[in-house]
Structure formats: structure tokens, C-alpha cells
XYZ file of C-alpha atoms in Angstrom:
650
model
C -27.493 6.805 -10.476
C -28.084 3.810 -12.730
C -30.818 1.260 -12.069
C -33.190 1.465 -9.110
C -34.218 -0.245 -5.883
C -37.432 -1.561 -7.463
C -36.853 -5.322 -7.988
C -39.420 -5.531 -10.803
C -37.298 -3.132 -12.847
C -33.675 -3.629 -11.806
C -31.527 -5.913 -9.674
C -29.394 -3.145 -8.232
C -28.831 0.573 -8.014
C -25.420 2.042 -8.829
C -24.715 5.467 -7.343
C -22.153 7.370 -9.417
C -19.540 9.955 -8.477
C -17.716 12.594 -10.502
C -14.561 11.833 -8.523
C -12.610 9.702 -10.942
C -15.887 9.051 -12.833
C -16.355 6.105 -10.473
C -19.054 4.387 -8.423
C -20.092 5.677 -5.024
C -22.030 2.563 -3.949
C -23.678 -0.599 -5.264
C -26.924 -1.606 -3.508
C -29.235 -4.513 -4.368
C -32.944 -4.085 -4.862
C -34.020 -7.332 -3.173
C -31.017 -8.773 -1.326
C -30.965 -8.078 2.405
C -28.633 -8.373 5.369
C -30.816 -10.678 7.501
C -33.370 -13.428 6.957
C -35.933 -11.386 8.904
C -35.554 -8.443 6.495
C -35.834 -10.817 3.531
C -39.114 -12.288 4.856
C -40.504 -8.822 5.489
C -39.568 -7.650 1.977
C -40.981 -10.810 0.355
C -44.281 -10.321 2.197
C -44.388 -6.673 1.081
C -43.792 -7.412 -2.608
C -46.165 -10.395 -2.533
C -48.947 -8.180 -1.177
C -48.245 -5.480 -3.767
C -48.268 -8.040 -6.600
C -51.629 -9.365 -5.361
C -53.113 -5.872 -5.158
C -53.340 -5.900 -1.357
C -52.147 -3.293 1.103
C -48.993 -4.626 2.786
C -49.366 -5.180 6.525
C -45.748 -4.107 7.091
C -43.593 -1.648 5.136
C -40.326 -2.506 3.471
C -37.433 -3.094 5.900
C -35.389 -0.081 6.951
C -32.684 0.881 4.446
C -29.952 -0.101 6.887
C -30.924 -3.754 6.312
C -30.447 -3.515 2.538
C -27.346 -5.354 1.345
C -24.729 -3.029 -0.099
C -21.915 -4.725 -1.977
C -19.392 -1.960 -1.352
C -19.126 1.810 -1.097
C -16.412 4.337 -1.830
C -13.549 3.896 0.619
C -11.217 6.346 2.393
C -7.706 6.511 1.018
C -5.504 7.735 3.862
C -1.981 9.089 3.994
C 0.251 10.991 6.376
C 1.300 14.492 5.311
C 4.765 15.944 6.054
C 3.430 17.412 9.300
C 2.480 13.914 10.511
C -1.270 14.493 10.179
C -3.423 11.734 8.722
C -5.496 12.862 5.770
C -7.844 10.932 3.508
C -10.117 11.232 0.495
C -13.043 9.031 -0.521
C -12.070 6.915 -3.525
C -15.059 5.618 -5.536
C -15.125 2.051 -6.788
C -13.303 1.443 -10.093
C -12.452 5.152 -10.357
C -9.976 6.451 -12.943
C -6.653 7.134 -11.248
C -4.604 8.698 -14.025
C -3.566 8.485 -17.650
C 0.077 8.452 -18.708
C 0.842 10.310 -21.956
C 4.344 9.724 -23.357
C 5.427 8.695 -19.855
C 3.982 11.787 -18.137
C 1.259 11.032 -15.545
C -1.912 13.125 -15.686
C -4.049 12.767 -12.499
C -7.757 12.179 -13.169
C -9.105 11.420 -9.704
C -10.244 14.933 -8.800
C -13.946 15.639 -8.993
C -13.399 18.908 -10.828
C -11.704 17.122 -13.734
C -14.834 15.369 -14.952
C -18.179 16.584 -16.225
C -21.291 14.428 -16.502
C -22.853 14.921 -19.910
C -25.521 12.168 -19.791
C -26.736 9.488 -17.360
C -23.666 7.371 -16.669
C -21.487 9.317 -19.106
C -18.439 11.328 -17.990
C -16.052 13.371 -20.119
C -12.783 15.201 -19.619
C -10.109 16.778 -21.788
C -6.352 16.881 -21.253
C -4.573 20.072 -22.371
C -0.929 21.167 -22.391
C 0.652 24.259 -20.809
C -0.748 26.422 -23.614
C -4.281 25.054 -23.084
C -4.039 23.176 -26.379
C -6.240 20.026 -26.335
C -4.218 16.804 -26.353
C -6.555 13.997 -25.373
C -10.324 13.667 -25.085
C -11.571 11.009 -22.659
C -15.097 9.635 -22.291
C -16.315 7.067 -19.801
C -19.771 5.565 -20.248
C -21.258 3.179 -17.638
C -24.044 0.897 -18.922
C -26.022 -1.250 -16.485
C -26.834 -4.789 -17.671
C -29.547 -7.196 -16.567
C -27.425 -9.805 -14.722
C -25.488 -7.680 -12.235
C -23.180 -6.683 -15.091
C -21.848 -3.181 -15.782
C -20.102 -2.253 -19.024
C -17.403 0.426 -18.840
C -16.896 1.996 -22.279
C -13.624 3.917 -21.927
C -12.466 5.793 -25.044
C -9.400 7.994 -25.555
C -9.174 10.223 -28.663
C -5.894 11.779 -29.830
C -6.537 15.480 -30.571
C -2.980 16.248 -31.690
C -1.196 15.870 -35.019
C 1.373 13.432 -33.620
C 1.202 9.904 -32.270
C 0.773 9.538 -28.504
C 1.882 6.673 -26.280
C -0.850 6.206 -23.663
C -1.239 4.057 -20.556
C -4.601 3.801 -18.740
C -4.524 3.435 -14.930
C -7.645 2.902 -12.832
C -8.668 1.379 -9.523
C -9.788 -2.235 -9.592
C -12.045 -4.243 -7.276
C -11.155 -3.460 -3.645
C -11.646 -5.833 -0.734
C -15.351 -6.357 -0.117
C -17.247 -6.048 3.156
C -17.163 -8.908 5.613
C -20.346 -10.934 5.946
C -22.513 -9.977 8.916
C -23.139 -13.572 10.030
C -19.594 -14.715 9.351
C -18.120 -17.569 11.330
C -14.700 -16.847 9.847
C -13.476 -14.186 7.418
C -12.913 -15.707 4.000
C -12.436 -12.759 1.663
C -10.326 -13.686 -1.330
C -9.078 -12.307 -4.609
C -9.094 -14.670 -7.567
C -7.347 -14.421 -10.915
C -8.181 -16.567 -13.953
C -5.830 -16.914 -16.876
C -5.627 -18.354 -20.369
C -3.283 -21.295 -20.073
C -2.603 -21.696 -23.796
C -3.138 -18.215 -25.299
C -1.151 -18.912 -28.492
C -2.522 -22.329 -29.474
C -6.018 -21.996 -27.985
C -6.743 -18.271 -27.471
C -10.403 -18.775 -26.512
C -10.052 -21.648 -24.028
C -9.763 -21.264 -20.277
C -8.593 -24.514 -18.724
C -10.956 -25.349 -15.882
C -9.620 -28.727 -14.748
C -9.358 -28.793 -10.930
C -9.262 -24.984 -10.784
C -5.690 -24.987 -12.088
C -6.537 -21.911 -14.129
C -6.908 -19.819 -10.962
C -4.486 -17.948 -8.776
C -5.679 -17.110 -5.275
C -3.952 -14.658 -2.960
C -6.252 -14.732 0.065
C -6.929 -11.625 2.173
C -5.297 -8.657 0.451
C -4.966 -6.658 3.664
C -2.704 -9.297 5.224
C -0.681 -9.386 2.031
C -0.083 -5.630 2.006
C 0.757 -5.528 5.713
C 3.296 -8.282 5.136
C 4.754 -6.289 2.243
C 5.221 -3.283 4.552
C 7.769 -5.304 6.529
C 9.834 -6.232 3.464
C 11.893 -4.310 0.936
C 13.125 -4.576 -2.608
C 12.058 -7.398 -4.918
C 10.241 -9.284 -2.155
C 8.016 -6.287 -1.427
C 7.353 -5.702 -5.111
C 6.389 -9.367 -5.545
C 3.877 -9.153 -2.693
C 2.261 -5.958 -3.969
C 2.054 -7.201 -7.572
C -0.858 -9.600 -7.984
C -0.385 -9.952 -11.741
C 1.681 -11.008 -13.546
C 3.065 -13.652 -11.217
C 6.429 -15.274 -11.758
C 4.661 -18.455 -12.862
C 2.492 -16.612 -15.391
C 5.591 -14.944 -16.844
C 7.430 -18.256 -17.126
C 4.450 -20.049 -18.711
C 3.263 -17.125 -20.870
C -0.229 -17.046 -19.348
C -2.674 -14.272 -20.230
C -5.137 -12.651 -17.836
C -8.805 -13.665 -18.295
C -10.502 -11.971 -15.310
C -9.778 -10.652 -11.833
C -12.166 -10.567 -8.857
C -12.440 -9.721 -5.187
C -14.885 -11.973 -3.321
C -16.336 -12.336 0.134
C -18.570 -15.101 1.449
C -21.436 -14.677 -1.035
C -20.578 -11.887 -3.504
C -17.980 -10.868 -6.054
C -16.761 -7.737 -7.787
C -14.907 -8.796 -10.928
C -13.462 -7.193 -14.054
C -13.554 -9.205 -17.273
C -13.259 -8.708 -21.057
C -16.278 -7.791 -23.131
C -17.938 -10.919 -24.549
C -21.269 -10.567 -26.348
C -24.352 -12.777 -25.996
C -23.158 -15.009 -28.853
C -19.859 -15.624 -27.030
C -18.050 -13.425 -29.504
C -14.976 -11.448 -28.541
C -11.651 -12.237 -26.940
C -11.318 -14.090 -23.627
C -8.129 -12.231 -22.827
C -7.957 -9.074 -20.722
C -4.269 -8.431 -21.476
C -5.013 -5.625 -23.953
C -6.764 -3.711 -21.161
C -5.039 -4.925 -17.983
C -1.435 -6.068 -18.092
C -0.578 -5.474 -14.424
C -2.502 -5.565 -11.117
C -1.071 -4.105 -7.940
C -2.425 -3.776 -4.416
C -1.901 -1.415 -1.488
C -3.563 -0.700 1.851
C -3.149 2.989 2.667
C -4.139 4.414 6.017
C -3.399 3.831 9.670
C -2.817 0.173 10.569
C -4.801 0.713 13.772
C -7.935 1.333 11.702
C -10.043 -1.857 11.905
C -12.120 -0.822 8.870
C -9.096 -0.307 6.622
C -9.294 -2.230 3.333
C -6.875 -2.996 0.530
C -7.136 -1.262 -2.847
C -6.146 -2.717 -6.211
C -4.897 -0.776 -9.230
C -5.152 -1.904 -12.864
C -2.482 -0.851 -15.380
C -3.013 -1.193 -19.108
C -0.157 -1.887 -21.524
C 1.275 1.129 -23.308
C -0.572 1.769 -26.543
C 0.144 4.128 -29.430
C -2.746 6.296 -30.634
C -2.345 7.859 -34.083
C -3.477 11.470 -34.727
C -7.262 11.733 -34.738
C -7.744 8.070 -33.798
C -9.656 6.618 -30.848
C -8.449 3.840 -28.519
C -10.869 1.696 -26.521
C -10.125 0.401 -23.008
C -13.538 -1.203 -22.465
C -14.140 -3.376 -19.402
C -16.926 -5.598 -18.172
C -17.682 -5.656 -14.443
C -19.642 -8.289 -12.543
C -21.038 -7.024 -9.234
C -23.319 -9.742 -7.946
C -23.823 -12.923 -5.941
C -21.829 -16.139 -6.304
C -24.842 -17.817 -7.859
C -24.329 -21.003 -9.910
C -27.372 -20.269 -12.058
C -25.958 -16.918 -13.183
C -22.234 -17.609 -13.365
C -22.601 -21.086 -14.825
C -25.411 -20.546 -17.341
C -25.615 -16.855 -18.328
C -23.397 -15.052 -20.822
C -20.748 -13.713 -20.787
C -19.940 -15.447 -17.500
C -20.437 -18.950 -18.902
C -17.986 -18.363 -21.766
C -15.460 -16.886 -19.355
C -15.886 -19.830 -16.935
C -16.581 -17.419 -14.099
C -18.226 -20.197 -12.120
C -14.661 -20.671 -10.922
C -15.363 -17.755 -8.583
C -17.377 -20.194 -6.448
C -15.143 -22.098 -4.052
C -16.459 -24.259 -1.214
C -13.307 -24.171 0.874
C -12.639 -23.053 4.417
C -8.901 -22.494 3.783
C -6.420 -22.636 6.651
C -5.913 -26.160 8.047
C -9.294 -27.328 6.699
C -8.360 -26.629 3.065
C -6.733 -30.049 2.595
C -9.782 -31.970 3.801
C -12.369 -29.771 2.032
C -12.811 -31.882 -1.086
C -14.430 -29.773 -3.800
C -15.927 -32.789 -5.587
C -17.551 -33.899 -2.330
C -18.886 -30.415 -1.490
C -20.329 -30.047 -5.002
C -21.798 -33.553 -4.830
C -23.512 -32.751 -1.530
C -24.933 -29.530 -2.978
C -26.121 -31.446 -6.047
C -27.901 -33.984 -3.809
C -29.466 -31.320 -1.580
C -30.565 -29.301 -4.614
C -32.258 -32.359 -6.104
C -34.112 -33.144 -2.884
C -35.024 -29.454 -2.452
C -36.432 -29.397 -5.977
C -38.900 -32.120 -4.927
C -39.810 -31.202 -1.333
C -38.980 -27.453 -1.452
C -37.166 -27.383 1.901
C -33.428 -27.329 2.557
C -33.705 -28.370 6.216
C -35.551 -31.574 5.402
C -33.092 -32.195 2.558
C -30.243 -32.101 5.113
C -32.122 -34.587 7.324
C -32.641 -36.915 4.331
C -28.919 -36.627 3.607
C -28.300 -37.943 7.136
C -30.585 -40.904 6.465
C -28.771 -41.737 3.215
C -25.278 -41.474 4.746
C -26.157 -43.455 7.882
C -27.899 -46.128 5.791
C -24.824 -46.554 3.590
C -22.618 -46.800 6.667
C -24.958 -49.143 8.563
C -23.160 -52.418 7.651
C -19.859 -50.932 8.789
C -21.465 -49.514 11.942
C -23.002 -52.876 12.786
C -19.741 -54.716 12.222
C -17.860 -52.169 14.324
C -20.272 -52.526 17.239
C -20.184 -56.333 17.079
C -16.402 -56.163 17.152
C -16.559 -53.776 20.097
C -18.747 -56.197 22.051
C -16.509 -59.127 21.085
C -13.451 -57.176 22.131
C -15.031 -56.295 25.477
C -16.022 -59.928 26.147
C -12.603 -61.348 25.312
C -10.769 -58.664 27.269
C -13.012 -59.428 30.246
C -12.067 -63.110 30.008
C -8.406 -62.169 29.742
C -8.461 -59.762 32.662
C -7.019 -62.212 35.273
C -4.184 -63.219 32.950
C -3.463 -59.589 32.055
C -3.277 -58.694 35.733
C -0.731 -61.499 36.232
C 1.335 -60.153 33.349
C 1.145 -56.630 34.776
C 2.491 -57.872 38.112
C 5.174 -60.002 36.460
C 6.443 -57.294 34.102
C 5.606 -54.182 36.115
C 9.144 -52.837 35.619
C 9.372 -53.843 31.949
C 6.653 -51.922 30.029
C 7.993 -52.927 26.613
C 8.035 -56.624 27.557
C 4.543 -56.273 29.057
C 3.217 -54.847 25.808
C 4.806 -57.664 23.786
C 3.309 -60.347 26.040
C -0.133 -58.750 25.918
C -0.039 -58.613 22.123
C 1.102 -62.262 22.002
C -1.784 -63.301 24.247
C -4.279 -61.402 22.085
C -2.974 -63.046 18.916
C -3.315 -66.471 20.473
C -6.943 -65.715 21.395
C -7.705 -64.297 17.951
C -8.104 -60.708 19.158
C -7.013 -57.852 16.903
C -7.470 -54.427 18.570
C -7.397 -52.689 15.207
C -10.618 -54.465 14.212
C -12.438 -53.060 17.230
C -12.550 -49.414 16.151
C -16.097 -48.468 17.092
C -15.463 -44.840 16.107
C -14.585 -45.741 12.520
C -18.042 -44.807 11.091
C -17.736 -41.387 12.745
C -14.282 -40.856 11.261
C -15.606 -41.839 7.841
C -18.230 -39.122 8.222
C -15.663 -36.443 9.052
C -14.916 -35.595 5.378
C -18.679 -35.243 4.841
C -18.914 -32.898 7.841
C -16.058 -30.713 6.594
C -17.336 -30.628 2.997
C -20.887 -29.986 4.216
C -19.582 -27.232 6.488
C -17.845 -25.480 3.589
C -20.776 -25.991 1.231
C -23.350 -24.672 3.720
C -21.095 -21.742 4.535
C -20.490 -20.619 0.952
C -23.523 -21.822 -1.056
C -25.541 -18.749 -2.018
C -28.568 -20.989 -2.584
C -28.903 -21.575 1.179
C -28.458 -17.948 2.215
C -31.469 -16.887 4.341
C -33.243 -20.200 3.657
C -35.293 -21.498 6.647
C -35.731 -25.071 7.841
C -39.041 -26.984 7.710
C -40.718 -24.516 5.320
C -40.326 -21.666 7.828
C -42.494 -23.390 10.431
C -40.845 -21.714 13.435
C -41.240 -18.270 11.866
C -45.024 -18.639 12.057
C -44.737 -17.987 15.797
C -44.143 -14.233 16.177
C -41.319 -14.339 13.591
C -39.250 -16.569 15.830
C -35.687 -16.492 14.369
C -34.987 -20.148 15.271
C -33.589 -21.972 12.185
C -34.685 -19.057 9.994
C -31.351 -19.099 8.144
C -29.509 -22.395 7.596
C -26.356 -20.505 6.602
C -26.229 -18.719 9.967
C -26.418 -19.774 13.622
C -29.769 -21.092 14.882
C -30.740 -17.992 17.020
C -33.016 -19.958 19.347
C -33.734 -17.010 21.651
C -33.113 -13.901 19.569
C -30.918 -12.315 16.924
C -28.858 -9.230 17.737
C -29.164 -6.121 15.586
C -25.408 -5.614 15.765
C -23.101 -8.664 16.050
C -20.106 -8.485 18.372
C -16.889 -10.443 18.725
C -16.365 -12.557 21.832
C -13.110 -14.520 22.010
C -13.128 -16.595 18.784
C -16.834 -16.157 17.995
C -18.751 -13.613 15.951
C -21.905 -13.616 18.095
C -25.143 -12.815 16.244
C -27.596 -14.293 18.776
C -28.189 -16.832 21.542
C -28.025 -20.343 20.111
C -29.391 -23.630 21.447
C -28.540 -26.256 18.810
C -24.848 -26.555 19.854
C -25.932 -27.148 23.479
C -28.472 -29.748 22.368
C -25.771 -31.316 20.222
C -23.495 -31.619 23.275
C -26.251 -33.417 25.202
C -26.731 -35.864 22.347
C -22.968 -36.486 22.278
C -23.116 -37.302 25.979
C -25.843 -39.917 25.527
C -24.243 -41.213 22.332
C -21.032 -42.056 24.177
C -22.981 -44.177 26.637
C -24.101 -46.412 23.777
C -21.238 -46.269 21.282
C -18.039 -45.536 23.216
C -15.926 -48.698 23.784
C -15.447 -49.750 27.423
C -12.017 -49.229 29.006
C -9.722 -52.105 28.165
C -8.348 -54.156 31.107
C -4.898 -53.655 29.639
C -5.180 -49.863 30.010
C -3.408 -48.107 32.837
C -5.099 -45.668 35.200
C -3.477 -42.774 33.335
C -4.833 -44.022 29.989
C -8.336 -44.441 31.444
C -8.140 -40.884 32.804
C -7.069 -39.589 29.391
C -10.023 -41.401 27.793
C -12.392 -39.672 30.233
C -10.849 -36.280 29.414
C -11.329 -36.918 25.681
C -14.997 -37.708 26.298
C -15.445 -34.423 28.163
C -13.697 -32.532 25.348
C -16.018 -34.173 22.816
C -19.099 -33.206 24.809
C -18.005 -29.653 25.701
C -15.374 -28.319 23.294
C -16.881 -29.577 20.040
C -20.221 -27.768 20.582
C -18.320 -24.648 21.692
C -16.291 -24.684 18.493
C -19.521 -24.892 16.464
C -21.431 -22.311 18.500
C -21.530 -19.761 15.661
C -21.414 -22.320 12.843
C -24.195 -22.521 10.226
C -27.306 -24.073 11.736
C -27.528 -26.378 8.715
C -24.313 -28.058 9.869
C -25.385 -28.355 13.512
C -28.723 -29.725 12.284
C -26.868 -32.393 10.290
C -24.559 -33.409 13.176
C -27.413 -33.359 15.698
C -29.648 -35.510 13.479
C -26.796 -37.875 12.653
C -25.926 -38.334 16.340
C -29.575 -38.911 17.233
C -29.861 -41.409 14.392
C -26.696 -43.083 15.697
C -28.197 -43.583 19.178
C -31.343 -45.180 17.724
C -29.246 -47.313 15.386
C -27.009 -48.425 18.266
C -29.993 -49.489 20.376
C -31.376 -51.460 17.419
C -28.030 -53.209 16.845
C -27.651 -54.112 20.525
C -31.075 -55.748 20.582
C -29.979 -58.118 17.819
C -26.418 -58.569 19.031
C -27.556 -61.199 21.558
C -28.014 -63.660 18.689
C -24.465 -63.085 17.455
C -21.646 -65.427 18.468
C -19.115 -63.156 20.169
C -16.420 -65.811 20.330
C -13.509 -64.552 18.243
C -12.511 -66.786 15.311
C -9.432 -68.916 15.834
C -6.373 -67.446 14.191
C -5.457 -69.112 10.939
C -2.049 -70.820 10.896
C 0.350 -68.656 9.027
C 1.862 -70.186 5.930
C 5.599 -70.644 6.029
C 7.248 -67.975 3.949
C 10.016 -68.987 1.628
C 13.177 -66.887 1.429
C 13.374 -64.339 -1.358
C 16.996 -65.145 -2.165
C 17.146 -67.807 -4.968
C 19.937 -69.805 -3.322
C 18.272 -69.765 0.089
C 14.943 -70.754 -1.495
C 16.603 -73.682 -3.339
C 18.239 -74.795 -0.092
C 14.859 -74.639 1.731
C 13.220 -76.719 -1.034
C 15.977 -79.327 -0.749
C 15.372 -79.611 3.009
C 11.614 -80.055 2.428
C 12.277 -82.858 -0.093
C 14.655 -84.609 2.326
C 12.046 -84.461 5.100
C 9.453 -85.910 2.741
C 11.743 -88.902 1.922
C 12.332 -89.671 5.613
C 8.595 -89.668 6.337
C 7.251 -93.272 6.700
C 4.793 -94.420 4.022
C 1.133 -94.208 4.833
C -0.463 -97.502 5.976
C -3.360 -98.931 4.022
C -5.841 -101.346 5.604
C -8.042 -103.633 3.597
C -11.643 -103.952 4.584
C -12.505 -107.429 5.861
C -15.635 -109.145 4.801
C -18.066 -109.732 7.617
């Protein structure tokens, strides 16, 4: 192994395997599956650092976060029996010499000659050495692993060689997931000829994203020919071929972590940003039985064909990042900063929410929360202060909307007898009834579109969606409690112990389970409390039924209220507690604000302003406009002159 599980010495431990000279598992020294395990580990290391005997031991090893382990590669033999082998991470698959493939995955092929160093030798039929291969794994300090891969030509003739190895596979799903958002992301050099060291990072247009690889490979299984080949080939894409893009890095990500391959760039940002000399093609496949729920998709990296002269050595060195999606590391540390690997971080829910998940808004919210957290050292209180800021900014609009709602209700109450007459008169002509009602409202200065009392809530919806995505994907909030961990002082109560997970008011299950559309990790109370607040909020903020509404429309309005009170909390049952805390606080703030506005609304004149006379529009046609002007002049001539009266002296 490389590294250790002692956080004072290393950030992770990498277990190695002679099979394909790959990695058996990657485990972190101080990153845990649950917030409870994190608190227990922090207390242990704090006691050790202070020279005290820890009251509790380290959490059980099953709670240690493991990025990924070697995965079974299954196939069906000619007899119809499913067989499989364990394929280590980033293992060497084969090497092609003058077009002939030489398998290198077997364990017996490699010998370990030093810690992290593997060697093998390719011979011909006469046992004459052809190629000597060494693979050295070097563990860095920032979750980085360097793969030094060297091939030496032992013959007296030139050899054409192609290096083939496994790339980052799909990562594990997050334990506290609300939805599965595993992705693979590819960054490219947009102008490799003119600007070979620049990765364009404007609006993430330097990234390709393919989404869940397993769905992609299953879709490819149902196609044939060029369509299937296009689905299984992640790089190069048709667009990259047309635009002459070059590969910069490739990564598989889950909610909080990434496993990425990238070119070697030193601490002084020296070296190429292109990976094309090492990886010219990336393909994916998902072997095994489709009924297997734990089946994952593999990726394979193909180098370009390279000629190696007699006695010369060719390098196929790779850098690998195997760590969290942390802005501090990816955005400030080398080589990730030079490679713009902060692009791995994406605050986006995908699916139908992708359009309304504005990245600039999600990043702005995280920037605000980070600034507040820097001062008060609590993310939960920072979310509450965010509510105060948003509601304060929207207060003038909220006040105006509620005044308009009251004005609308008063006028519609005054118009009720006349509306009832119209309903009786035009009961068989709904279109005529609607026209007459709109005419009456215009005459009284009533505009229904100015009475939208729900407008402030709709304006907050983009904030909710962006906040949802940010809270769900921001590594900074992972396992962070609310109110400085106040609730955890009471027998390690899990309530609001992790703002990126559900609130766990009663308890947290050791093993989550799926129920309908939820990934249930515990019994939650915040969504229920949020539904109760919605119920009371509607009593103060919901507009009264309009007299012009039919019985069916009033019934539909009641159904929508029930859906708001019941379905919305159900949808957010397993959502991050940071989001439910925001919505709950905002709704509670809205009730208090509504009561305050209604106390002062008595001093407001609710009589609608008289409609302004509309100016006569002139025709757009020049001839018609000239004719209209001539008529106006003729009318002015026929108008009698104004009379003037002289003042008489008294």
C-alpha cells in the first residue's frame, strides 16, 4: 500500500494489486460516511493531540469513506455461465506491439520490485525480450497520484506501440443521496494550435458531460453500427474532431468526489496541458448481468500509436486526482489550478431542474454563505441570515403585492352584485361573460395581473433551486451541523447534524433503504413542520376567492392549496436539511411579515386609481396619418373661439 490511515501523515491510503499493476482500493484517512462518525473521529484525534485518553475509539472501519474499490468484470462463457474477475482501478489492460495485442491484466504477469513499483517483460515465441515495462505509483500530498509508465525497446528494430489501460470507472453512489448524480466530465483545449496552454473556462464551454455511464452503455446495447460506436466512445466526440479540440483531462464524479486523469504539470505550472500524447481515445462499457444492481460502467484509455527506436524509452506518464470536489484544492493548488480542474465542481441537479439551476446564482449563494460562515462559524445561522437578506430585499414588492391583494378583494366585493347579474345574463355565453367582466374591471381601474400576491414566492423559486443544488453538491457543507452542533450535545442527537442530508429528527438508520421515490436515511420532522407553516401561511397570504370565479375554479384553488401543504413537503422529505431550514425560516418570516403589513394596511387607501384616458393612437400608414391630421385641423377650425370677459371695476 501507499500512504496510511493516519491523518497527520497522509490524506489517504492506496491499496495496490499485482493484477494489471492497478489499485485495489482508495480509502481516506479522515473522511467518513456519516456526520456521527466524523464527530467521533474528530473527538478522538482532538484528545490524542491534547495528550488525553480518548473517551471513545475511532469509528468502525465500515464507516470510513472509500472512494472506490476494484470491480467485478463479468462475462458469459460459451456454456452460458456468468464468470467474472476483479479489475483493479486504473489497471493496465494490454499493450499493442506492431498491431499485436499483449494482455497485461493477469496477476502473474507483474512483479513488485519496490513499494508502488511494478515491472514486466514481453518476450517473443523464442523467449527473446522485446519490451520492458515499468509502472511506478507515487502518492502526492493533495489526493494526487503520479503514474510513471515507461516502455523500453529491447530489440534492434523500431517498434510501434499502443498503451491501453483502464480509466476512472463510475464511482459509488452517495449514502445520503436524494438523487443519483454521477457524471463523467471531459475538459479540452479549445485552441491547441494558437494557444496550447489555455483551457477556455467561460461558462463551462470547455467541458463535455455524458451523465451516468451505465445508462449510456445500456442504451448502446440496443443499437448497432455507427450509433453504438458513438455511444461507447466518449472521446473524441464528433464536435471535437470537427473543431480540432485536444483532451485536457477526464474524470468520473459522484456527489462529492472525483477520480480524474490529467497530464503531468509541475508546481511551477510547467509542462503541457494536453493529454493527447497519452490518451487519444476513451471508450466505455458495462460488462456483466443487467439484473445486477451493483453493476458499474468501466472506461478504457487508448494512447496514440508511438514508434520506439531500438534501446529507447517511451513515457506514458499520467497524473490522477482521487479526492473531494473541494474549491480550496481544485481552485488554488497546483497542478489543478493550472488545469482549471475547478470545472469538476458543478452545482446542477440536471434533469428538468438543469435549466433553472443558474450556476452564477448557486456560486453567489455559496460565496455569501461562506463569508457569513467565516465570521460566525456556523452554516445553519448563515442560511437563516440569507433568508433575512432575501426577504428584506423583497419586502417592498411583498408589501405592494399584499396591498394590491386587499384592494382587489375590496373592489371585487363591491362588484359582486353586478358580476352576479352578468353571470345570470350571459350564463350561456361564457366568452361574452368574460369580456363583460374584463370591461367592468377596466372601468373600475382593476387589473387582475397587478394582484399577484404569490409573486414574491415565485421570485424566490430560482433561489430555492440554486440553493438546493448548492447545498446538495457543496463539499464545504458535507457533515456540517446547524447552530454550532447544539442539538448534538444531547446524547449525540442526529437532528440537523448534517445540513447536506435530511434532518433525522428521531434517528438515523445504519443502512438506508429505498421507498417509492425516496432514499430513506432516517425519520425526518422538518418537512412536516414545513407543511404546517405552509398551512398557516396560506391563511395570511393566499388571495381570497374572486366573486367572478366559478364553483369549479374555487374547488381547483382548494386542491392546489392541499397540494402545496402536502405534496411539497413530501417531495422534500429526503432533501438536504439546509434547504428545508431555508424554506421553513422563509415561510415563518413571511407569516410575521404579513401580519406586520396587515396592521399598517388600515392606513392605506384601498380605492383603486381611476384609469387614465388612453391617448388616441395615430395610424402607422403615412397616408392614413396625413388624412387623420387633416380631419383634426378641420375640427379645430369649426370650433368656436374662446370667449374673453373683462373684469369690471367695482
